[in-house]
Short mmCIF file of N, CA and C in Angstrom, two decimals:
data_model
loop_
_atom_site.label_atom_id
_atom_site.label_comp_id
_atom_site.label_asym_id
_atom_site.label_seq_id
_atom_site.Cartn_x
_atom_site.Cartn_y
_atom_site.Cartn_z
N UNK A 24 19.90 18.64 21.70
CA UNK A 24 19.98 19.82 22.53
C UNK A 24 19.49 19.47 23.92
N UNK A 25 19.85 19.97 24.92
CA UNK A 25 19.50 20.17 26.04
C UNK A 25 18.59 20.38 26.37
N UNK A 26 17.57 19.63 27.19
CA UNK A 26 16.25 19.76 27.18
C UNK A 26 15.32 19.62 26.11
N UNK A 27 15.97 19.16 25.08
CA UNK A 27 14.68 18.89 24.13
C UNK A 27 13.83 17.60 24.34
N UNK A 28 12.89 17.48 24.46
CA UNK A 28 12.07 16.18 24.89
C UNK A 28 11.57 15.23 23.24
N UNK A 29 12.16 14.16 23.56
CA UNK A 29 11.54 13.36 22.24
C UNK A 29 10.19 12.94 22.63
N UNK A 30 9.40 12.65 21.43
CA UNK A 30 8.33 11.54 21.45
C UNK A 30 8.84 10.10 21.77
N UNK A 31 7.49 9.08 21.65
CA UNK A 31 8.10 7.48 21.73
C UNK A 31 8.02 7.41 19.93
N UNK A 32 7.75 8.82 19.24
CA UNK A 32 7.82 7.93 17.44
C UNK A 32 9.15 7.76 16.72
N UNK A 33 10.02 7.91 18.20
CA UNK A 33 11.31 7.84 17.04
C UNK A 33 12.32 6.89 18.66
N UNK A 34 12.77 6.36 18.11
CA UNK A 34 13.96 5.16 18.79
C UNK A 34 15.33 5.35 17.99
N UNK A 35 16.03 5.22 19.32
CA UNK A 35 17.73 5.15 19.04
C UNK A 35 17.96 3.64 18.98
N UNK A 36 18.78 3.14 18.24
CA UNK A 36 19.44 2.27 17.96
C UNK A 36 20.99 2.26 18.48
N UNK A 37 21.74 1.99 18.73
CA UNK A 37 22.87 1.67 19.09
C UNK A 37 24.18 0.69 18.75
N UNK A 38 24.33 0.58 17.74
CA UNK A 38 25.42 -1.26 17.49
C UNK A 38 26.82 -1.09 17.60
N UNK A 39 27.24 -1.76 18.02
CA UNK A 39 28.93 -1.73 17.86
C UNK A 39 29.24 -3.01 17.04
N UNK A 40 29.48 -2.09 15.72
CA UNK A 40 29.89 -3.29 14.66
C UNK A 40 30.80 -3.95 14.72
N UNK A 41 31.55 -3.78 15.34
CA UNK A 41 32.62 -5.32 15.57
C UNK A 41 32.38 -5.72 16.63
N UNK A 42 31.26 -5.64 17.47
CA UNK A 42 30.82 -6.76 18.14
C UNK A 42 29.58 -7.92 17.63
N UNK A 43 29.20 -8.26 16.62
CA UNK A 43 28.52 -8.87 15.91
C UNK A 43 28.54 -10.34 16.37
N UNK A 44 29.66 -10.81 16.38
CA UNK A 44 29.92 -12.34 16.53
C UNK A 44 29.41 -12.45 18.14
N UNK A 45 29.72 -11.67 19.09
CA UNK A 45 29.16 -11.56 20.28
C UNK A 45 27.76 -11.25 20.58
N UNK A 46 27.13 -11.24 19.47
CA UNK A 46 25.55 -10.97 19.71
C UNK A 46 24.25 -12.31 20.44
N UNK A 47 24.12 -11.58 21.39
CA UNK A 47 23.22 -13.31 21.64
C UNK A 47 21.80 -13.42 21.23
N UNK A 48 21.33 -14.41 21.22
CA UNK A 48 20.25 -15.03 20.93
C UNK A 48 18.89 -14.30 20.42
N UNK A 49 19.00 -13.72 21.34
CA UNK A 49 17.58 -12.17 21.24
C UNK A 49 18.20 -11.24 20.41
N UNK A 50 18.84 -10.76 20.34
CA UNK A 50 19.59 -9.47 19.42
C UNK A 50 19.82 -10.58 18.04
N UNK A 51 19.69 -11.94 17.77
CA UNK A 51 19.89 -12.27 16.40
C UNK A 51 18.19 -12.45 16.22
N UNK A 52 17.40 -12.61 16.62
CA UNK A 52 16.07 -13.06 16.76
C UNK A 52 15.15 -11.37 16.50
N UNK A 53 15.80 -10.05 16.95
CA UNK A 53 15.06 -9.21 16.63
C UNK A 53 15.65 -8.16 15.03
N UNK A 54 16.80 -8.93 15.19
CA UNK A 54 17.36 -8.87 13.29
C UNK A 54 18.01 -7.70 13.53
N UNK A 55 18.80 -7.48 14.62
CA UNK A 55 19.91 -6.44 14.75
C UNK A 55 21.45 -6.99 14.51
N UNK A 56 21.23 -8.15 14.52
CA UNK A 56 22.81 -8.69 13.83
C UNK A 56 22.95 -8.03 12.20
N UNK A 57 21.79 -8.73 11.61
CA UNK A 57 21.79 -8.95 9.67
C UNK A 57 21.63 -7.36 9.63
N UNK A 58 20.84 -6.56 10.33
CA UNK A 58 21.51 -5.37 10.32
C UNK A 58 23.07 -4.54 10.33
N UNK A 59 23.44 -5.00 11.60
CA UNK A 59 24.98 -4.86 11.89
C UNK A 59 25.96 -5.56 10.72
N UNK A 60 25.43 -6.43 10.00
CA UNK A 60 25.69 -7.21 9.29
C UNK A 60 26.36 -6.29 7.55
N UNK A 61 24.87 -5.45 7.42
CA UNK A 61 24.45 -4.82 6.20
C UNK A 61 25.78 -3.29 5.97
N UNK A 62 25.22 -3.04 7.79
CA UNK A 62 26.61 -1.96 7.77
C UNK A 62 27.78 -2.06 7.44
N UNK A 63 28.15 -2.98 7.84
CA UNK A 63 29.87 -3.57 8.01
C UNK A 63 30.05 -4.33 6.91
N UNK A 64 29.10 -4.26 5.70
CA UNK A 64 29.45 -5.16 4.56
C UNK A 64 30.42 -4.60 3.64
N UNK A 65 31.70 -5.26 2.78
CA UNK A 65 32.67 -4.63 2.21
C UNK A 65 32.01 -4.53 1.22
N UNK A 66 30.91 -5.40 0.34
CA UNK A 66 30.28 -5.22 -1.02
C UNK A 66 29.14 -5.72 -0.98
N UNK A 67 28.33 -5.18 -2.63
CA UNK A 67 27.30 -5.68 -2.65
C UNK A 67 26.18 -7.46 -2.20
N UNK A 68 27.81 -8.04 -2.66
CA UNK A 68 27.82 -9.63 -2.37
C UNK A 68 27.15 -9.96 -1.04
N UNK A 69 28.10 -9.25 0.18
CA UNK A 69 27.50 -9.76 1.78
C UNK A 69 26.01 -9.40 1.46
N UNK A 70 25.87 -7.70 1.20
CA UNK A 70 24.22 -7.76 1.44
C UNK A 70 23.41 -8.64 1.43
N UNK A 71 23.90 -8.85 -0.36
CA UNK A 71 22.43 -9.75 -0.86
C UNK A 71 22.50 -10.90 -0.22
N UNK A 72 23.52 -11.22 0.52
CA UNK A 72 23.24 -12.88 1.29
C UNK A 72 22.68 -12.49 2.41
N UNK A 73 22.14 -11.43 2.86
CA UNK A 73 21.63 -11.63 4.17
C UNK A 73 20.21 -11.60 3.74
N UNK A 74 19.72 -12.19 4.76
CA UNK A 74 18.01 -12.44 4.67
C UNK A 74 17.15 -12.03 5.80
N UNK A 75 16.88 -10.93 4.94
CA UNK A 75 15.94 -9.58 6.23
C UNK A 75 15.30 -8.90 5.28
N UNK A 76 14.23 -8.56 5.25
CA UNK A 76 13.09 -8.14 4.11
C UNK A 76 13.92 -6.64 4.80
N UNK A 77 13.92 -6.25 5.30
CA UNK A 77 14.22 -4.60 5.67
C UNK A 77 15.39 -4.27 4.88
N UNK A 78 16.36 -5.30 4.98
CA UNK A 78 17.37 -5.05 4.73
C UNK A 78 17.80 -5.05 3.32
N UNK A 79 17.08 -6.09 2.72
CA UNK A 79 16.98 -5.95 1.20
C UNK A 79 15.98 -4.89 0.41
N UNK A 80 15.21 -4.41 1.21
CA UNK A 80 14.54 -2.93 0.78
C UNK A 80 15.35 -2.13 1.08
N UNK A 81 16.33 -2.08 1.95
CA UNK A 81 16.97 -1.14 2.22
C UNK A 81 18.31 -0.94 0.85
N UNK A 82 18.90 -2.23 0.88
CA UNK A 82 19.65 -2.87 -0.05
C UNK A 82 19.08 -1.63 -1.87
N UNK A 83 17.56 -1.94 -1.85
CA UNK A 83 17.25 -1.97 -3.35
C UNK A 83 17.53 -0.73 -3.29
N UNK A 84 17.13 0.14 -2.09
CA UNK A 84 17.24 1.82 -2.06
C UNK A 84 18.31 2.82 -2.21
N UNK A 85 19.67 1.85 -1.73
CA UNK A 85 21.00 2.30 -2.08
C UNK A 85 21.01 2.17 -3.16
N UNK A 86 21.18 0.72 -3.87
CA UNK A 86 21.65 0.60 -5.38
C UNK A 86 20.30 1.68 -6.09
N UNK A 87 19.53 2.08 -5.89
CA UNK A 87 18.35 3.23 -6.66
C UNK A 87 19.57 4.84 -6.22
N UNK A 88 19.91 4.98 -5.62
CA UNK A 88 20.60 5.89 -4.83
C UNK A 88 21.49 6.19 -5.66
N UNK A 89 22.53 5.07 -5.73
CA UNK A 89 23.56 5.35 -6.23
C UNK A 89 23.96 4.86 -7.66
N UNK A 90 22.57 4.45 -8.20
CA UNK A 90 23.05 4.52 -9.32
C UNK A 90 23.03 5.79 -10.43
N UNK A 91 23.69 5.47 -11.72
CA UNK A 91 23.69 6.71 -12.54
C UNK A 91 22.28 7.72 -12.68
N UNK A 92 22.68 8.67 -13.22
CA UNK A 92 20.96 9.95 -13.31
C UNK A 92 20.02 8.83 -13.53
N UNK A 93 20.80 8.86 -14.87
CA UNK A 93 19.73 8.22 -15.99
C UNK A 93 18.82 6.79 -15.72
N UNK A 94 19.30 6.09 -15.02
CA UNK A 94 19.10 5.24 -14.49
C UNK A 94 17.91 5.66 -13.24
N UNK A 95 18.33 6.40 -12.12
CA UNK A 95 17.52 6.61 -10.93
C UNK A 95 16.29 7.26 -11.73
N UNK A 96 16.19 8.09 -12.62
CA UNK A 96 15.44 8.61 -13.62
C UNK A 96 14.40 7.56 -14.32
N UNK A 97 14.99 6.37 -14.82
CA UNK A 97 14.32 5.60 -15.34
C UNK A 97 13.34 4.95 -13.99
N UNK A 98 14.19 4.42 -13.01
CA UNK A 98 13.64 3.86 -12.10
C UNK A 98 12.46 4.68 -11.48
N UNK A 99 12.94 6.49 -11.38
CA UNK A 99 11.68 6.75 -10.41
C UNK A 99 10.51 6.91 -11.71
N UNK A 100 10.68 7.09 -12.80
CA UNK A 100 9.62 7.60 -13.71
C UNK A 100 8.42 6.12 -13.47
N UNK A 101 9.47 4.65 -13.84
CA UNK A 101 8.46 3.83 -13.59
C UNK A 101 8.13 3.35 -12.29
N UNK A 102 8.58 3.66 -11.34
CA UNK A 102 8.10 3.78 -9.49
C UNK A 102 6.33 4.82 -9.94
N UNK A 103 6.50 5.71 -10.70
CA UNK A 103 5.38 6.90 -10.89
C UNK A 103 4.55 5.97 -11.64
N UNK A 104 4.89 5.44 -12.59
CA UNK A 104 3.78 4.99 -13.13
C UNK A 104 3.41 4.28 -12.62
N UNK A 105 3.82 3.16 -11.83
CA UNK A 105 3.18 1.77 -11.22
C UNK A 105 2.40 2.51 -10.30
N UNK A 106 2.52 3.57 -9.70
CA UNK A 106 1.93 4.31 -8.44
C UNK A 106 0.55 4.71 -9.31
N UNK A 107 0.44 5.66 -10.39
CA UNK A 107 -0.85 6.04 -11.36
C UNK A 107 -1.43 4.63 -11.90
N UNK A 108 -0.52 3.76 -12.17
CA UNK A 108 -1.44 2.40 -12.65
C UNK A 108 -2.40 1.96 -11.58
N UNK A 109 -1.80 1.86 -10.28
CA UNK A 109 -2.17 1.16 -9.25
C UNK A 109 -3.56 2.56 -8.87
N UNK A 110 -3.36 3.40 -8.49
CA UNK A 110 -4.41 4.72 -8.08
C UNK A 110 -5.60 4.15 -9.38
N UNK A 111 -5.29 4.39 -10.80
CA UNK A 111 -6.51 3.67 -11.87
C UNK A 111 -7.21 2.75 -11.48
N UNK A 112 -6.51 2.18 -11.10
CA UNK A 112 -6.90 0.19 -10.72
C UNK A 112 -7.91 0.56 -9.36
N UNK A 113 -7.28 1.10 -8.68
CA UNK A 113 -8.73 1.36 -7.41
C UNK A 113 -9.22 2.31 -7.43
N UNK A 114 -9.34 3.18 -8.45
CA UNK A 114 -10.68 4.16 -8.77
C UNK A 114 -11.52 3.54 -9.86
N UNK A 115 -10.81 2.85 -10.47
CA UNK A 115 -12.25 1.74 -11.70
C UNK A 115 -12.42 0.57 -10.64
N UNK A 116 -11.95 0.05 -9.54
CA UNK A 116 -12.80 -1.19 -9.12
C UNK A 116 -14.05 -0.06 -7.86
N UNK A 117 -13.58 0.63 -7.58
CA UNK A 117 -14.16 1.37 -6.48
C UNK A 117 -15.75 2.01 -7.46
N UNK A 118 -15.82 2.85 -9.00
CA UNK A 118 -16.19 2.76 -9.50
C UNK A 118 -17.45 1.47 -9.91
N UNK A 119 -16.11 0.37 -10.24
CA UNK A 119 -17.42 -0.74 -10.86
C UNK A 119 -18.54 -1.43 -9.54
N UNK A 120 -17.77 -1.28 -8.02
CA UNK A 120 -18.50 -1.82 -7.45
C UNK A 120 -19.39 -1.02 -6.60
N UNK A 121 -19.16 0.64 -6.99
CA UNK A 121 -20.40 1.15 -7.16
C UNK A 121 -21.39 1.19 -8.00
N UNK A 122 -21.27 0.88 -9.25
CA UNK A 122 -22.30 0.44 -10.25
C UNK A 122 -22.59 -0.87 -10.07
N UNK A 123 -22.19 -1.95 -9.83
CA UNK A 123 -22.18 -2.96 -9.61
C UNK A 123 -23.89 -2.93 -8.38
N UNK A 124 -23.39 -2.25 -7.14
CA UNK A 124 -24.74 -2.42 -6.14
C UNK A 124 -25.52 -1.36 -6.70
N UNK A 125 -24.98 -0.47 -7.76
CA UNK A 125 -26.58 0.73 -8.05
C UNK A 125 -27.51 -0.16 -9.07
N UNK A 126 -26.96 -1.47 -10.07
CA UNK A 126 -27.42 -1.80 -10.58
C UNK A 126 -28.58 -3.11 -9.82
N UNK A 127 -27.77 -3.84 -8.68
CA UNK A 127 -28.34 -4.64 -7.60
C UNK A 127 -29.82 -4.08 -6.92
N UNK A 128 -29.33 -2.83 -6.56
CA UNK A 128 -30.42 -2.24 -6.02
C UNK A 128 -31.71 -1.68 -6.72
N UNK A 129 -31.57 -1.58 -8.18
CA UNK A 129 -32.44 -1.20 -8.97
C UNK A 129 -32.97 -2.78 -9.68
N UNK A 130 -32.35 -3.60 -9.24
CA UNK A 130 -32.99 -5.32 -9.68
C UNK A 130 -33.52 -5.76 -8.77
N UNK A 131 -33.42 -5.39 -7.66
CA UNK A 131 -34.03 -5.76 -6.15
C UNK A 131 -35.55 -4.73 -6.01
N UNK A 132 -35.23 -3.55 -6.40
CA UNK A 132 -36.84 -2.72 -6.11
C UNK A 132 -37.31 -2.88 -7.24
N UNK A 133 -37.00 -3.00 -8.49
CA UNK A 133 -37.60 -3.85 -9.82
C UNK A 133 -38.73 -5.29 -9.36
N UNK A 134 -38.01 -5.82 -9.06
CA UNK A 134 -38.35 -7.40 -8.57
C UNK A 134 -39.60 -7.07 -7.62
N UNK A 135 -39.05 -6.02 -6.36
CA UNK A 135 -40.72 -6.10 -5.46
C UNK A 135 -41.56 -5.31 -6.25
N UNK A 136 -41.52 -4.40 -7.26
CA UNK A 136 -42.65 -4.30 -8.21
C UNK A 136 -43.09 -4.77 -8.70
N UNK A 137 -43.05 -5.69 -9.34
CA UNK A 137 -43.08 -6.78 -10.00
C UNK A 137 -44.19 -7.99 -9.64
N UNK A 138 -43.44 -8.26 -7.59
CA UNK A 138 -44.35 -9.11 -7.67
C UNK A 138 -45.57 -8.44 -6.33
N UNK A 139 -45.35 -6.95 -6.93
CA UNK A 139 -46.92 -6.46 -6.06
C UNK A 139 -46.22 -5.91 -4.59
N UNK A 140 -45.14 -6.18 -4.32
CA UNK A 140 -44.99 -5.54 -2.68
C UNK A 140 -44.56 -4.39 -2.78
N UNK A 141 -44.51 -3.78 -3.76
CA UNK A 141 -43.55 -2.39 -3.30
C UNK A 141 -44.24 -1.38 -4.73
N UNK A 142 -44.87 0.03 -4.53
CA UNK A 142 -45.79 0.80 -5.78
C UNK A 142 -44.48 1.25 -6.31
N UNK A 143 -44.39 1.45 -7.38
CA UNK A 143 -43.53 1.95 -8.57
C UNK A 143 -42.63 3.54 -7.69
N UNK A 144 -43.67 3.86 -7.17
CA UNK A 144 -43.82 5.57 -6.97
C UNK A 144 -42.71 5.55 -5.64
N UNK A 145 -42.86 4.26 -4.77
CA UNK A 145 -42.08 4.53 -3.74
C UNK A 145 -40.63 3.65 -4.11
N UNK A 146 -40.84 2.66 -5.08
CA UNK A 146 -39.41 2.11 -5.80
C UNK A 146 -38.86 2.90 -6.23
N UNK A 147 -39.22 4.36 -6.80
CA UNK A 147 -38.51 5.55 -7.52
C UNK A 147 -37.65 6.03 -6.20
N UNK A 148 -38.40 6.51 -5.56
CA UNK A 148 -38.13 7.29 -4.62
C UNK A 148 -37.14 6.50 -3.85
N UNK A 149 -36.97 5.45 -3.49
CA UNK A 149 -35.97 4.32 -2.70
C UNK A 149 -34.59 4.65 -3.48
N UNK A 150 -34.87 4.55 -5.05
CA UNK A 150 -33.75 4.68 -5.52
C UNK A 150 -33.16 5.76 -6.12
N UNK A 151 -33.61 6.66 -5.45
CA UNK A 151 -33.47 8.25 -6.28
C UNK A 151 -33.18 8.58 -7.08
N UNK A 152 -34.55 8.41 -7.84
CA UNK A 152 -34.91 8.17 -9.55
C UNK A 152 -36.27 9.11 -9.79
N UNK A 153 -36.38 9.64 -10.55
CA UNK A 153 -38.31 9.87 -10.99
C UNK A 153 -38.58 8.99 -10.99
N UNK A 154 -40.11 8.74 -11.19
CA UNK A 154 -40.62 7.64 -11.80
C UNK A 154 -40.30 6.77 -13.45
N UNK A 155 -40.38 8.06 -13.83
CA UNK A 155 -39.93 7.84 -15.57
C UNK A 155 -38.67 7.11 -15.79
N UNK A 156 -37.57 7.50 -14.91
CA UNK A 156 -36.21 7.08 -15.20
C UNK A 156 -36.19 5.71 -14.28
N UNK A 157 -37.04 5.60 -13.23
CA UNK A 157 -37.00 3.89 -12.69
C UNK A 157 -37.62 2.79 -13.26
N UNK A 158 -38.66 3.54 -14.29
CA UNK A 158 -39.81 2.63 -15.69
C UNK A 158 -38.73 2.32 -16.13
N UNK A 159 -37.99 3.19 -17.18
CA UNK A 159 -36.82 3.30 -17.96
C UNK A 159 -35.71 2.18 -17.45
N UNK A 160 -35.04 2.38 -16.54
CA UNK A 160 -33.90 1.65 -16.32
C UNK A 160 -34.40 -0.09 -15.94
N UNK A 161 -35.83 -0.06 -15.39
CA UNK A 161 -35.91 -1.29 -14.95
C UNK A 161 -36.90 -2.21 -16.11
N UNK A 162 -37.35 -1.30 -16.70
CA UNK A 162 -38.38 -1.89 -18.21
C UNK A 162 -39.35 -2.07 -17.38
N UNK A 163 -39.94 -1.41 -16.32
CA UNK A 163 -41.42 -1.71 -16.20
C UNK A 163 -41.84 -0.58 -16.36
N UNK A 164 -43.28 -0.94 -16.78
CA UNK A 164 -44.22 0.21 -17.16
C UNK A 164 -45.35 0.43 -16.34
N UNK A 165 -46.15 1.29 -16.06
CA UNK A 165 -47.44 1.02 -15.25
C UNK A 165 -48.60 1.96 -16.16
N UNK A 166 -49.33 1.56 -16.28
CA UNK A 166 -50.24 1.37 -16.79
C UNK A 166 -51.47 3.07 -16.19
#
């Protein structure tokens, strides 16, 4: 429309596919040929010979596209799961390597009790614990 003002988050592209063979040096170097390439392909065959990570993601997204229900169905159900596997996987490491330093930190104010630099009472309190539950978790006792 007339007067509508774009942002810089979106770019026009431009190709004239049968000018391809006329492309020079810089336009094959910023991968607007194997693009022009992908368009103007009669079959699956040209695609897969071209070698452009964009273009073969782009490639996998048609054949997901256009293949049968049942199929795009199968594909997105396990796209979902790898997505919930992967979310598990970094809420149990995010998890362990918070237990991981709560357990560090309660072997570290353990240790200066231990050898006299640090009173039980303020090792609790460092690790926001009672006293009872920092005896408890670290096996020292005081007397």
């Amino acid at each position: 429309e007339e007067g509508y003002r774009y942002s810089d988050k979106l770019q026009f592209y431009v190709m004239d596919l049968k000018a391809v063979s006329e492309a020079d040096e810089e336009e094959r170097k910023r991968g607007l040929v194997e693009w022009a390439e992908a368009f103007s392909a009669k079959d699956w065959e040209q695609i897969q010979r071209i070698d452009n990570p964009g273009v073969k993601e782009a490639a996998k997204q048609m054949q997901t596209i256009m293949s049968l229900p049942e199929q795009r169905q199968m594909i997105w159900s396990r796209k979902m799961a790898q997505m919930d596997y992967d979310t598990q996987m970094d809420s149990a490491k995010k998890a362990g390597r918070a237990e991981g330093r709560a357990e560090g930190v309660l072997e570290t104010l353990g240790g200066l009790v231990k050898d006299g630099l640090l009173p039980v009472a303020e090792a609790a309190r460092r690790a926001n614990m009672s006293v009872a539950d920092f005896e408890k978790e670290t096996g020292i006792t005081t007397m």
